[in-house]
CSV table of C-alpha atoms in Angstrom, one decimal:
chain,number,residue,atom,x,y,z
A,390,UNK,CA,0.0,0.0,0.0
A,391,UNK,CA,2.8,2.4,0.8
A,392,UNK,CA,4.5,1.5,-2.4
A,393,UNK,CA,1.3,2.5,-4.3
A,394,UNK,CA,1.2,5.9,-2.5
A,395,UNK,CA,4.9,6.4,-3.2
A,396,UNK,CA,4.5,5.7,-6.9
A,397,UNK,CA,1.4,7.9,-7.0
A,398,UNK,CA,3.1,10.9,-5.4
A,399,UNK,CA,6.4,10.6,-7.3
A,400,UNK,CA,4.8,10.1,-10.7
A,401,UNK,CA,3.1,13.3,-11.9
A,402,UNK,CA,1.1,11.5,-14.6
A,403,UNK,CA,-0.4,9.1,-12.1
A,404,UNK,CA,-1.0,11.9,-9.7
A,405,UNK,CA,-2.9,13.9,-12.3
A,406,UNK,CA,-5.0,10.9,-13.3
A,407,UNK,CA,-5.8,10.3,-9.6
A,408,UNK,CA,-6.8,13.9,-9.1
A,409,UNK,CA,-9.0,13.9,-12.2
A,410,UNK,CA,-10.7,10.7,-11.1
A,411,UNK,CA,-11.3,12.1,-7.6
A,412,UNK,CA,-12.8,15.3,-9.0
A,413,UNK,CA,-15.1,13.2,-11.3
A,414,UNK,CA,-16.2,11.1,-8.4
A,415,UNK,CA,-16.8,14.1,-6.2
A,416,UNK,CA,-18.7,15.9,-9.0
A,417,UNK,CA,-21.0,12.8,-9.6
A,418,UNK,CA,-21.8,12.6,-5.9
A,419,UNK,CA,-22.6,16.3,-5.7
A,420,UNK,CA,-24.7,16.0,-8.9
A,421,UNK,CA,-26.8,13.0,-7.4
A,422,UNK,CA,-27.3,14.9,-4.1
A,423,UNK,CA,-28.5,17.9,-6.0
A,424,UNK,CA,-30.9,15.8,-8.0
A,425,UNK,CA,-32.3,14.2,-4.9
A,426,UNK,CA,-32.7,17.6,-3.3
A,427,UNK,CA,-34.5,19.1,-6.3
A,428,UNK,CA,-36.8,16.1,-6.5
A,429,UNK,CA,-37.6,16.3,-2.8
A,430,UNK,CA,-38.3,20.1,-3.0
A,431,UNK,CA,-40.5,19.5,-6.1
A,432,UNK,CA,-42.5,16.8,-4.4
A,433,UNK,CA,-42.9,19.0,-1.3
A,434,UNK,CA,-44.1,21.9,-3.5
A,435,UNK,CA,-46.6,19.7,-5.3
A,436,UNK,CA,-47.9,18.4,-1.9
A,437,UNK,CA,-48.3,21.9,-0.5
A,438,UNK,CA,-50.0,23.0,-3.8
A,439,UNK,CA,-52.4,20.1,-3.4
A,440,UNK,CA,-53.2,21.1,0.1
A,441,UNK,CA,-53.9,24.7,-1.0
A,442,UNK,CA,-56.0,23.6,-4.0
A,443,UNK,CA,-58.1,21.2,-1.9
A,444,UNK,CA,-58.5,23.8,0.8
A,445,UNK,CA,-57.0,21.7,3.5
A,446,UNK,CA,-54.9,23.2,6.3
A,447,UNK,CA,-51.2,23.7,5.3
A,448,UNK,CA,-48.9,22.5,8.1
A,449,UNK,CA,-47.2,25.3,10.0
A,450,UNK,CA,-44.2,23.4,11.5
A,451,UNK,CA,-42.0,20.6,10.2
A,452,UNK,CA,-43.4,18.2,12.7
A,453,UNK,CA,-47.0,18.9,11.5
A,454,UNK,CA,-45.8,18.4,7.9
A,455,UNK,CA,-44.1,15.1,8.9
A,456,UNK,CA,-47.2,13.8,10.7
A,457,UNK,CA,-49.4,14.8,7.8
A,458,UNK,CA,-47.1,13.1,5.3
A,459,UNK,CA,-47.0,9.9,7.4
A,460,UNK,CA,-50.8,9.9,7.7
A,461,UNK,CA,-51.2,10.3,4.0
A,462,UNK,CA,-48.6,7.6,3.2
A,463,UNK,CA,-50.5,5.2,5.5
A,464,UNK,CA,-53.7,5.9,3.6
A,465,UNK,CA,-52.0,5.5,0.3
A,466,UNK,CA,-50.5,2.2,1.4
A,467,UNK,CA,-53.9,0.9,2.5
A,468,UNK,CA,-55.5,1.9,-0.9
A,469,UNK,CA,-52.6,0.3,-2.8
A,470,UNK,CA,-52.8,-2.9,-0.8
A,471,UNK,CA,-56.6,-3.1,-1.5
A,472,UNK,CA,-56.0,-2.4,-5.2
A,473,UNK,CA,-53.3,-5.0,-5.5
A,474,UNK,CA,-55.4,-7.6,-3.7
A,475,UNK,CA,-58.3,-6.8,-6.0
A,476,UNK,CA,-56.2,-7.0,-9.1
A,477,UNK,CA,-54.7,-10.3,-8.0
A,478,UNK,CA,-58.1,-11.8,-7.4
A,479,UNK,CA,-59.4,-10.5,-10.7
A,480,UNK,CA,-56.3,-11.8,-12.5
A,481,UNK,CA,-56.7,-15.2,-11.0
A,482,UNK,CA,-60.4,-15.4,-12.0
A,483,UNK,CA,-59.7,-14.2,-15.5
A,484,UNK,CA,-56.8,-16.6,-16.0
A,485,UNK,CA,-58.9,-19.5,-14.7
A,486,UNK,CA,-61.7,-18.6,-17.1
A,487,UNK,CA,-59.3,-18.4,-20.1
A,488,UNK,CA,-57.6,-21.7,-19.1
A,489,UNK,CA,-61.0,-23.4,-18.8
A,490,UNK,CA,-62.1,-22.1,-22.2
A,491,UNK,CA,-58.8,-23.2,-23.8
A,492,UNK,CA,-59.0,-26.7,-22.2
A,493,UNK,CA,-62.7,-27.1,-23.3
A,494,UNK,CA,-61.8,-26.1,-26.8
A,495,UNK,CA,-58.9,-28.4,-26.9
A,496,UNK,CA,-60.8,-31.5,-25.6
A,497,UNK,CA,-64.0,-30.8,-27.5
A,498,UNK,CA,-62.3,-30.1,-30.8
A,499,UNK,CA,-60.8,-33.5,-31.6
A,500,UNK,CA,-60.6,-32.5,-35.3
A,501,UNK,CA,-61.0,-36.0,-36.5
A,502,UNK,CA,-58.4,-37.6,-34.2
A,503,UNK,CA,-59.4,-41.1,-33.1
A,504,UNK,CA,-58.2,-41.7,-29.6
A,505,UNK,CA,-59.1,-45.4,-29.7
A,506,UNK,CA,-56.2,-46.4,-32.0
């Protein structure tokens, strides 16, 4: 490990490559953090706009906002769970119907095949 650091420090080409790589990594991390921050701010602005549009009370403190978001996320989770459950049930029923139709068609349509041979 010490040999690697020594080669890196003594060789200006390797040092410049290492610095450029470090700058690129740092830049990409900052870029991702900025993107996450902008998305979070946008979602927060949309949520507050929704509250204003519907006439609901806009939270005054961060704790009220946090509680409100947790409450809404719980409601959304319940609705999504019910919807997924309903879709699964519907999909199973539809798949069963299609399979029964296909099997009936397959067994009823012998198309001249004699099974006694």
